[in-house]
Amino acid sequence: MADANESQPDGDSNEPGVFHDVAFNQPLKFHIQKDLREEIVQWLEQMITDNGGQVLHQVPLNGYVLIDPTSERGQKLSRKWSNDEKPDRHVVCWTFVPGSLSVGERLPAQAMQDVIPLFLDKGIPAGFTLDDNLGPSLISELRLKITKHGGTLVKKYSDARVIISDDSKPSFEVLTERFRHDNDTYVESPTWLDRCIAFGRYEHTLPPPKVVGGRRPGATRNEYCPEDDQLLAEYIAKRLPSNDMRGRTGNGLYKELCERIDLYPWASRHPWNSWRNRYKTKRDHLDRLIDDWLEKNPQPTDGKGQYNIKLSKVLAEHVNQQKSTPEPGGSGTTETSPLESRWSASKRPRSDEIAEGVQLDAGARKRTKSLSIDIQADEDGEKGSEVVIDAEGLMLGHLFAAVSGA
């Protein structure tokens, strides 16, 4: 959690604190919901006392009752202590304190109506950094939105969970690429912040799948060592932690490895196709190393920092077409019927159109001289799809999928 004073704008230290009642020349009184997380309670107490206020164990006649309105106890306190006969006692979300300090004055109690602590990471205020490309006016506006809804402001990118940057500026793409492989830091736009607040949900958008460039020129062959295997295993574990995700034998994962020498300097020891071949020929050994590493280093469940697989245009269009065709009498979850017609010549996927992450069934190819394509499951974890195509483009098999009706 950030320092208690980090969210506050600079000001004259000799001025009365934000929580000092100038009219009566006394500190404003606060009561904090007792079952809030200890870290948050201590943080609030420090901000209140450092800025002229006083924290009481009892509910004050005049002052503020700080609650978590999303909790059962917070709602109970609100019903019990909100009283029109006591207009000087305000029951507000605890984010009133950092929100007030972010603008250097007490927020009106009415401004806290329907506000909830939204931007929390594992129950603790998420750290936000505001990029300079936003400009002073927008930065001031965003400071209030973030702190009022549970986030906190930090100065360094390295301390931030979220970096807010203007997505119309070139620096946004630079930051996105810089943190693409980072499991802990997200780069978002101001509109993302507004969308989270409007829908009452704190969730991140992953960067779009990267279309990798051409083959990297080969380098002099180097022998592999145990350290190479361990580093490769850790890279795959971070980028494709689940063996069911496909793509571990595709080209893109290893091309991207060798394109980011700034993050993985050890990757320069071998060309991308050599790293790929190393995994294919030592798969059992490397998978064990991957599993061992993941057991000690669980990865985020939202896919942040992981490798995104993008279907080719032809296959993606075909899969989407099948998803949109409901089974007669179905109610949302469908399995498509066998396809008996041919694809037209314009829709036959060429070899260079086959997506990264597609697995080829060599045994089936030898037996039937056909191509079996096993497509990665969708992002909701539903089952993937299998397409079997002969050399002439005939659909020999059928497309099957358990597809969410959403």
CSV table of C-alpha atoms in Angstrom, one decimal:
chain,number,residue,atom,x,y,z
A,1,MET,CA,0.0,0.0,0.0
A,2,ALA,CA,1.2,3.5,-0.8
A,3,ASP,CA,2.5,5.9,1.8
A,4,ALA,CA,-0.4,7.7,3.5
A,5,ASN,CA,0.7,11.1,2.2
A,6,GLU,CA,1.6,10.0,-1.4
A,7,SER,CA,-2.0,10.7,-2.7
A,8,GLN,CA,-2.0,14.2,-1.4
A,9,PRO,CA,-1.2,17.2,-3.5
A,10,ASP,CA,1.7,19.4,-2.4
A,11,GLY,CA,0.7,22.3,-0.1
A,12,ASP,CA,1.8,24.5,2.7
A,13,SER,CA,2.6,22.3,5.7
A,14,ASN,CA,1.7,25.3,8.0
A,15,GLU,CA,-1.9,25.3,6.9
A,16,PRO,CA,-4.6,23.6,9.0
A,17,GLY,CA,-5.1,20.0,7.9
A,18,VAL,CA,-8.0,18.9,5.7
A,19,PHE,CA,-9.7,17.2,8.6
A,20,HIS,CA,-9.3,20.2,11.1
A,21,ASP,CA,-12.6,22.0,11.7
A,22,VAL,CA,-11.6,25.6,11.3
A,23,ALA,CA,-15.0,27.0,12.4
A,24,PHE,CA,-14.7,25.3,15.8
A,25,ASN,CA,-10.9,25.1,15.8
A,26,GLN,CA,-11.0,21.4,16.6
A,27,PRO,CA,-10.3,18.1,14.9
A,28,LEU,CA,-13.0,16.4,12.9
A,29,LYS,CA,-14.0,13.1,14.6
A,30,PHE,CA,-14.0,9.8,12.7
A,31,HIS,CA,-15.2,6.3,13.6
A,32,ILE,CA,-13.9,3.4,11.4
A,33,GLN,CA,-15.9,0.2,10.8
A,34,LYS,CA,-14.1,-2.2,13.1
A,35,ASP,CA,-14.0,-5.2,10.8
A,36,LEU,CA,-12.2,-3.5,7.9
A,37,ARG,CA,-8.9,-5.0,7.0
A,38,GLU,CA,-6.2,-4.1,9.5
A,39,GLU,CA,-3.9,-2.6,6.8
A,40,ILE,CA,-6.7,-0.3,5.6
A,41,VAL,CA,-7.7,0.8,9.2
A,42,GLN,CA,-4.0,1.7,10.0
A,43,TRP,CA,-3.7,3.5,6.7
A,44,LEU,CA,-6.9,5.5,7.3
A,45,GLU,CA,-5.9,6.3,10.9
A,46,GLN,CA,-2.5,7.7,9.8
A,47,MET,CA,-4.1,9.9,7.0
A,48,ILE,CA,-6.7,11.2,9.4
A,49,THR,CA,-4.4,12.1,12.3
A,50,ASP,CA,-1.7,13.5,10.0
A,51,ASN,CA,-4.2,15.9,8.5
A,52,GLY,CA,-5.8,17.3,11.7
A,53,GLY,CA,-8.5,14.7,12.4
A,54,GLN,CA,-9.2,12.4,15.4
A,55,VAL,CA,-10.2,8.7,15.3
A,56,LEU,CA,-12.7,7.5,18.0
A,57,HIS,CA,-13.7,4.0,19.1
A,58,GLN,CA,-17.3,5.3,19.5
A,59,VAL,CA,-19.6,6.7,16.9
A,60,PRO,CA,-19.4,10.5,17.2
A,61,LEU,CA,-22.5,12.7,17.4
A,62,ASN,CA,-20.9,15.0,14.9
A,63,GLY,CA,-18.4,13.7,12.4
A,64,TYR,CA,-17.9,10.8,10.0
A,65,VAL,CA,-18.6,7.1,10.2
A,66,LEU,CA,-16.3,5.3,7.7
A,67,ILE,CA,-17.8,2.0,6.3
A,68,ASP,CA,-17.4,-0.5,3.6
A,69,PRO,CA,-20.9,-0.2,1.9
A,70,THR,CA,-20.4,-3.5,0.2
A,71,SER,CA,-20.2,-5.5,3.5
A,72,GLU,CA,-23.1,-6.6,5.6
A,73,ARG,CA,-21.7,-4.8,8.7
A,74,GLY,CA,-21.2,-1.6,6.7
A,75,GLN,CA,-24.8,-1.7,5.5
A,76,LYS,CA,-26.0,-2.3,9.1
A,77,LEU,CA,-23.9,0.7,10.4
A,78,SER,CA,-25.4,2.9,7.6
A,79,ARG,CA,-29.0,1.9,8.6
A,80,LYS,CA,-28.3,2.4,12.3
A,81,TRP,CA,-26.4,5.7,12.2
A,82,SER,CA,-27.7,7.6,9.2
A,83,ASN,CA,-30.2,10.0,10.8
A,84,ASP,CA,-31.8,13.1,9.4
A,85,GLU,CA,-32.0,14.4,12.9
A,86,LYS,CA,-28.2,14.4,13.0
A,87,PRO,CA,-27.2,16.3,9.9
A,88,ASP,CA,-23.6,16.8,11.1
A,89,ARG,CA,-23.0,13.0,11.3
A,90,HIS,CA,-22.2,11.4,8.0
A,91,VAL,CA,-22.0,7.7,7.2
A,92,VAL,CA,-19.8,7.4,4.1
A,93,CYS,CA,-17.5,5.0,2.3
A,94,TRP,CA,-14.0,4.9,3.8
A,95,THR,CA,-12.6,6.1,0.5
A,96,PHE,CA,-13.9,9.6,1.6
A,97,VAL,CA,-10.6,10.1,3.3
A,98,PRO,CA,-8.1,9.4,0.5
A,99,GLY,CA,-10.5,11.1,-2.0
A,100,SER,CA,-10.6,14.3,0.1
A,101,LEU,CA,-6.8,14.3,0.5
A,102,SER,CA,-6.3,13.9,-3.3
A,103,VAL,CA,-8.0,17.3,-3.9
A,104,GLY,CA,-6.8,19.0,-0.7
A,105,GLU,CA,-10.3,19.6,0.8
A,106,ARG,CA,-13.1,17.7,2.3
A,107,LEU,CA,-15.5,16.2,-0.2
A,108,PRO,CA,-19.2,16.9,0.3
A,109,ALA,CA,-20.9,13.9,1.9
A,110,GLN,CA,-23.4,13.9,-1.0
A,111,ALA,CA,-20.5,13.3,-3.4
A,112,MET,CA,-19.9,9.9,-1.7
A,113,GLN,CA,-23.5,8.6,-2.4
A,114,ASP,CA,-23.4,5.2,-4.0
A,115,VAL,CA,-19.6,5.1,-4.0
A,116,ILE,CA,-18.0,1.7,-3.3
A,117,PRO,CA,-14.3,0.7,-2.8
A,118,LEU,CA,-13.8,-0.6,-6.3
A,119,PHE,CA,-10.1,-0.5,-7.2
A,120,LEU,CA,-8.8,-3.1,-4.8
A,121,ASP,CA,-6.2,-5.8,-5.4
A,122,LYS,CA,-6.7,-8.7,-3.1
A,123,GLY,CA,-8.5,-6.4,-0.7
A,124,ILE,CA,-5.9,-3.7,-0.7
A,125,PRO,CA,-6.0,-0.4,-2.6
A,126,ALA,CA,-4.5,-0.9,-6.1
A,127,GLY,CA,-1.6,1.4,-6.9
A,128,PHE,CA,-2.1,3.8,-9.9
A,129,THR,CA,0.4,5.9,-11.8
A,130,LEU,CA,-0.8,8.7,-14.1
A,131,ASP,CA,1.4,9.2,-17.2
A,132,ASP,CA,2.5,12.7,-17.9
A,133,ASN,CA,0.9,12.5,-21.4
A,134,LEU,CA,-2.5,13.0,-19.8
A,135,GLY,CA,-1.9,16.7,-19.0
A,136,PRO,CA,-2.4,18.5,-15.6
A,137,SER,CA,-6.2,19.1,-15.9
A,138,LEU,CA,-7.0,15.4,-16.7
A,139,ILE,CA,-4.5,14.2,-14.1
A,140,SER,CA,-6.4,16.2,-11.3
A,141,GLU,CA,-9.7,14.7,-12.5
A,142,LEU,CA,-8.4,11.2,-12.5
A,143,ARG,CA,-6.7,11.5,-9.1
A,144,LEU,CA,-10.1,12.1,-7.5
A,145,LYS,CA,-11.8,9.3,-9.5
A,146,ILE,CA,-9.1,6.8,-8.5
A,147,THR,CA,-8.9,7.6,-4.8
A,148,LYS,CA,-12.6,8.1,-4.3
A,149,HIS,CA,-13.2,4.6,-5.6
A,150,GLY,CA,-10.6,2.8,-3.6
A,151,GLY,CA,-7.3,3.1,-5.5
A,152,THR,CA,-4.2,4.9,-4.4
A,153,LEU,CA,-1.6,6.9,-6.3
A,154,VAL,CA,2.1,5.9,-6.5
A,155,LYS,CA,4.9,7.7,-8.3
A,156,LYS,CA,6.9,4.9,-9.8
A,157,TYR,CA,5.8,2.6,-12.7
A,158,SER,CA,7.5,-0.3,-10.8
A,159,ASP,CA,5.1,0.2,-7.8
A,160,ALA,CA,2.0,0.5,-9.9
A,161,ARG,CA,-0.7,-2.1,-10.6
A,162,VAL,CA,-2.2,0.2,-13.2
A,163,ILE,CA,-0.7,2.9,-15.4
A,164,ILE,CA,-3.2,5.3,-16.9
A,165,SER,CA,-2.0,6.8,-20.2
A,166,ASP,CA,-3.7,8.6,-23.1
A,167,ASP,CA,-4.3,5.9,-25.7
A,168,SER,CA,-4.3,8.5,-28.5
A,169,LYS,CA,-0.6,9.2,-27.9
A,170,PRO,CA,2.4,7.1,-29.2
A,171,SER,CA,3.7,6.7,-25.7
A,172,PHE,CA,0.6,4.5,-24.8
A,173,GLU,CA,1.8,1.8,-27.3
A,174,VAL,CA,5.4,2.2,-25.9
A,175,LEU,CA,4.1,1.5,-22.4
A,176,THR,CA,1.9,-1.3,-23.5
A,177,GLU,CA,4.8,-3.1,-25.2
A,178,ARG,CA,7.1,-2.4,-22.3
A,179,PHE,CA,4.7,-4.2,-19.8
A,180,ARG,CA,3.3,-6.8,-22.2
A,181,HIS,CA,5.2,-9.6,-20.5
A,182,ASP,CA,4.7,-8.2,-17.0
A,183,ASN,CA,2.3,-10.3,-14.8
A,184,ASP,CA,1.6,-7.4,-12.3
A,185,THR,CA,1.3,-4.1,-14.3
A,186,TYR,CA,-1.5,-3.1,-16.6
A,187,VAL,CA,-1.5,-0.1,-19.0
A,188,GLU,CA,-5.0,1.3,-19.4
A,189,SER,CA,-6.7,4.4,-20.8
A,190,PRO,CA,-8.9,7.1,-19.0
A,191,THR,CA,-12.0,5.6,-20.7
A,192,TRP,CA,-11.2,2.2,-19.1
A,193,LEU,CA,-11.3,3.9,-15.7
A,194,ASP,CA,-14.7,5.5,-16.5
A,195,ARG,CA,-16.0,2.2,-17.7
A,196,CYS,CA,-15.0,0.4,-14.5
A,197,ILE,CA,-16.8,3.0,-12.4
A,198,ALA,CA,-19.9,3.0,-14.6
A,199,PHE,CA,-20.3,-0.8,-14.4
A,200,GLY,CA,-19.0,-1.2,-10.9
A,201,ARG,CA,-16.4,-3.8,-11.9
A,202,TYR,CA,-12.7,-3.6,-11.7
A,203,GLU,CA,-11.3,-5.8,-14.5
A,204,HIS,CA,-8.5,-5.4,-17.0
A,205,THR,CA,-8.3,-5.6,-20.8
A,206,LEU,CA,-5.4,-7.7,-22.1
A,207,PRO,CA,-3.4,-6.3,-25.0
A,208,PRO,CA,-4.4,-7.7,-28.5
A,209,PRO,CA,-2.5,-10.7,-29.8
A,210,LYS,CA,0.7,-9.7,-31.4
A,211,VAL,CA,1.2,-10.7,-35.1
A,212,VAL,CA,4.9,-11.6,-35.2
A,213,GLY,CA,7.3,-10.8,-38.0
A,214,GLY,CA,9.4,-13.0,-40.2
A,215,ARG,CA,12.1,-15.5,-39.5
A,216,ARG,CA,15.1,-14.3,-37.5
A,217,PRO,CA,18.4,-15.0,-39.3
A,218,GLY,CA,20.1,-18.1,-37.9
A,219,ALA,CA,23.1,-17.9,-35.6
A,220,THR,CA,26.0,-20.1,-35.0
A,221,ARG,CA,24.9,-23.3,-33.4
A,222,ASN,CA,25.5,-23.5,-29.6
A,223,GLU,CA,25.1,-26.6,-27.5
A,224,TYR,CA,22.2,-26.5,-25.0
A,225,CYS,CA,23.0,-26.6,-21.3
A,226,PRO,CA,20.8,-27.3,-18.2
A,227,GLU,CA,20.6,-23.5,-17.6
A,228,ASP,CA,19.1,-23.1,-21.1
A,229,ASP,CA,16.4,-25.7,-20.4
A,230,GLN,CA,15.5,-24.1,-17.1
A,231,LEU,CA,15.2,-20.6,-18.6
A,232,LEU,CA,13.2,-21.9,-21.5
A,233,ALA,CA,10.9,-23.8,-19.1
A,234,GLU,CA,10.3,-20.6,-17.0
A,235,TYR,CA,9.6,-18.6,-20.1
A,236,ILE,CA,7.0,-21.1,-21.3
A,237,ALA,CA,5.5,-21.4,-17.8
A,238,LYS,CA,4.9,-17.6,-17.7
A,239,ARG,CA,3.6,-17.3,-21.3
A,240,LEU,CA,1.6,-20.6,-21.6
A,241,PRO,CA,1.2,-22.0,-18.1
A,242,SER,CA,-1.4,-24.6,-19.1
A,243,ASN,CA,-0.4,-27.5,-21.3
A,244,ASP,CA,-4.0,-27.5,-22.6
A,245,MET,CA,-3.7,-24.0,-24.0
A,246,ARG,CA,-1.9,-25.3,-27.1
A,247,GLY,CA,0.7,-23.1,-28.8
A,248,ARG,CA,3.8,-24.6,-27.1
A,249,THR,CA,5.0,-26.1,-30.3
A,250,GLY,CA,3.9,-23.2,-32.5
A,251,ASN,CA,6.3,-20.7,-34.1
A,252,GLY,CA,5.0,-17.5,-32.6
A,253,LEU,CA,5.9,-18.2,-29.0
A,254,TYR,CA,9.5,-18.6,-29.8
A,255,LYS,CA,9.7,-15.8,-32.4
A,256,GLU,CA,8.4,-13.5,-29.7
A,257,LEU,CA,11.0,-14.8,-27.3
A,258,CYS,CA,13.8,-13.9,-29.6
A,259,GLU,CA,12.3,-10.5,-30.5
A,260,ARG,CA,12.4,-9.5,-26.8
A,261,ILE,CA,16.1,-9.8,-26.1
A,262,ASP,CA,15.6,-6.8,-23.9
A,263,LEU,CA,13.6,-9.0,-21.5
A,264,TYR,CA,15.2,-12.3,-22.2
A,265,PRO,CA,18.9,-11.7,-23.1
A,266,TRP,CA,19.7,-15.4,-22.8
A,267,ALA,CA,17.4,-16.1,-25.8
A,268,SER,CA,20.2,-14.7,-28.1
A,269,ARG,CA,22.1,-17.9,-27.6
A,270,HIS,CA,19.9,-19.7,-30.1
A,271,PRO,CA,17.6,-18.8,-33.0
A,272,TRP,CA,13.8,-19.0,-32.4
A,273,ASN,CA,13.4,-22.2,-34.5
A,274,SER,CA,16.1,-23.9,-32.4
A,275,TRP,CA,14.3,-23.0,-29.2
A,276,ARG,CA,11.1,-24.5,-30.7
A,277,ASN,CA,12.9,-27.6,-31.7
A,278,ARG,CA,14.4,-28.0,-28.3
A,279,TYR,CA,11.0,-28.0,-26.7
A,280,LYS,CA,9.6,-30.5,-29.2
A,281,THR,CA,12.5,-32.9,-28.8
A,282,LYS,CA,12.7,-32.6,-25.0
A,283,ARG,CA,9.0,-32.0,-24.3
A,284,ASP,CA,8.6,-34.5,-21.4
A,285,HIS,CA,11.7,-33.1,-19.6
A,286,LEU,CA,10.7,-29.5,-20.2
A,287,ASP,CA,7.1,-30.0,-19.2
A,288,ARG,CA,8.3,-31.4,-15.9
A,289,LEU,CA,10.5,-28.4,-15.3
A,290,ILE,CA,7.5,-26.2,-16.2
A,291,ASP,CA,5.2,-27.9,-13.8
A,292,ASP,CA,7.8,-27.7,-11.0
A,293,TRP,CA,8.3,-24.0,-11.5
A,294,LEU,CA,4.5,-23.3,-11.7
A,295,GLU,CA,4.0,-25.2,-8.4
A,296,LYS,CA,6.2,-22.6,-6.7
A,297,ASN,CA,5.1,-19.6,-8.9
A,298,PRO,CA,1.3,-19.7,-9.6
A,299,GLN,CA,0.4,-17.5,-12.5
A,300,PRO,CA,-2.5,-14.9,-12.7
A,301,THR,CA,-5.8,-16.5,-13.7
A,302,ASP,CA,-6.8,-13.6,-15.9
A,303,GLY,CA,-4.0,-14.3,-18.5
A,304,LYS,CA,-2.0,-11.2,-17.9
A,305,GLY,CA,1.5,-11.5,-19.3
A,306,GLN,CA,0.6,-14.7,-21.2
A,307,TYR,CA,0.9,-15.4,-24.8
A,308,ASN,CA,-2.3,-14.7,-26.8
A,309,ILE,CA,-3.1,-17.0,-29.7
A,310,LYS,CA,-4.8,-15.6,-32.7
A,311,LEU,CA,-6.7,-17.8,-35.2
A,312,SER,CA,-6.1,-17.2,-38.9
A,313,LYS,CA,-8.9,-15.3,-40.7
A,314,VAL,CA,-10.2,-18.3,-42.6
A,315,LEU,CA,-10.4,-20.6,-39.6
A,316,ALA,CA,-11.7,-17.9,-37.2
A,317,GLU,CA,-14.5,-17.0,-39.7
A,318,HIS,CA,-15.4,-20.7,-40.1
A,319,VAL,CA,-15.4,-21.3,-36.3
A,320,ASN,CA,-17.5,-18.2,-35.7
A,321,GLN,CA,-20.0,-19.2,-38.4
A,322,GLN,CA,-20.4,-22.6,-36.6
A,323,LYS,CA,-20.8,-21.0,-33.2
A,324,SER,CA,-23.7,-18.8,-34.6
A,325,THR,CA,-25.6,-21.8,-36.0
A,326,PRO,CA,-27.8,-23.1,-33.1
A,327,GLU,CA,-28.8,-26.8,-33.0
A,328,PRO,CA,-32.6,-27.2,-33.7
A,329,GLY,CA,-34.4,-27.1,-30.4
A,330,GLY,CA,-31.1,-26.0,-28.6
A,331,SER,CA,-31.0,-23.5,-25.8
A,332,GLY,CA,-27.7,-21.9,-26.2
A,333,THR,CA,-25.1,-24.6,-25.9
A,334,THR,CA,-24.7,-26.2,-29.3
A,335,GLU,CA,-22.9,-29.0,-31.1
A,336,THR,CA,-22.9,-28.5,-34.9
A,337,SER,CA,-23.9,-31.2,-37.3
A,338,PRO,CA,-21.4,-32.9,-39.6
A,339,LEU,CA,-20.5,-30.8,-42.6
A,340,GLU,CA,-20.8,-32.7,-45.9
A,341,SER,CA,-20.2,-29.9,-48.4
A,342,ARG,CA,-16.8,-28.8,-49.7
A,343,TRP,CA,-15.3,-25.4,-49.0
A,344,SER,CA,-15.0,-23.3,-52.0
A,345,ALA,CA,-11.5,-22.8,-53.3
A,346,SER,CA,-11.5,-19.3,-51.9
A,347,LYS,CA,-12.0,-20.6,-48.4
A,348,ARG,CA,-9.4,-23.4,-48.4
A,349,PRO,CA,-6.7,-22.5,-45.8
A,350,ARG,CA,-3.3,-22.3,-47.3
A,351,SER,CA,-0.4,-23.6,-45.2
A,352,ASP,CA,0.7,-20.0,-44.4
A,353,GLU,CA,-2.8,-19.2,-43.2
A,354,ILE,CA,-2.9,-21.8,-40.4
A,355,ALA,CA,-2.9,-20.1,-37.0
A,356,GLU,CA,-0.2,-20.2,-34.3
A,357,GLY,CA,-1.2,-22.7,-31.7
A,358,VAL,CA,-2.7,-25.3,-34.1
A,359,GLN,CA,-1.6,-28.9,-33.6
A,360,LEU,CA,-1.2,-31.3,-36.5
A,361,ASP,CA,-2.1,-35.0,-36.1
A,362,ALA,CA,0.7,-36.7,-38.0
A,363,GLY,CA,-0.8,-40.1,-37.5
A,364,ALA,CA,-4.0,-39.2,-39.1
A,365,ARG,CA,-2.2,-37.5,-41.9
A,366,LYS,CA,-0.3,-40.7,-42.7
A,367,ARG,CA,-3.4,-42.8,-42.6
A,368,THR,CA,-5.8,-40.7,-44.5
A,369,LYS,CA,-3.6,-38.1,-46.3
A,370,SER,CA,-5.7,-35.5,-44.6
A,371,LEU,CA,-4.9,-32.6,-42.2
A,372,SER,CA,-6.3,-32.7,-38.7
A,373,ILE,CA,-6.4,-29.3,-37.0
A,374,ASP,CA,-7.0,-29.0,-33.2
A,375,ILE,CA,-7.9,-25.4,-32.4
A,376,GLN,CA,-7.3,-23.9,-28.9
A,377,ALA,CA,-10.2,-23.7,-26.5
A,378,ASP,CA,-11.9,-20.3,-26.3
A,379,GLU,CA,-11.1,-17.8,-23.5
A,380,ASP,CA,-14.0,-18.9,-21.4
A,381,GLY,CA,-12.4,-22.4,-21.2
A,382,GLU,CA,-15.0,-24.1,-23.4
A,383,LYS,CA,-13.8,-27.1,-25.5
A,384,GLY,CA,-12.0,-26.3,-28.7
A,385,SER,CA,-12.8,-27.5,-32.2
A,386,GLU,CA,-11.4,-30.1,-34.5
A,387,VAL,CA,-11.5,-29.8,-38.3
A,388,VAL,CA,-10.3,-32.5,-40.7
A,389,ILE,CA,-9.6,-31.4,-44.3
A,390,ASP,CA,-8.4,-33.6,-47.2
A,391,ALA,CA,-5.9,-32.4,-49.8
A,392,GLU,CA,-8.8,-31.2,-52.1
A,393,GLY,CA,-10.4,-29.2,-49.3
A,394,LEU,CA,-13.2,-31.7,-48.6
A,395,MET,CA,-14.5,-31.6,-45.0
A,396,LEU,CA,-14.0,-35.3,-44.1
A,397,GLY,CA,-14.8,-34.9,-40.5
A,398,HIS,CA,-17.0,-32.4,-38.7
A,399,LEU,CA,-16.7,-29.4,-36.5
A,400,PHE,CA,-17.7,-29.9,-33.0
A,401,ALA,CA,-17.8,-27.5,-30.1
A,402,ALA,CA,-19.4,-26.9,-26.8
A,403,VAL,CA,-20.1,-23.2,-27.3
A,404,SER,CA,-21.3,-20.8,-24.6
A,405,GLY,CA,-24.6,-19.2,-25.6
A,406,ALA,CA,-23.4,-15.8,-24.3
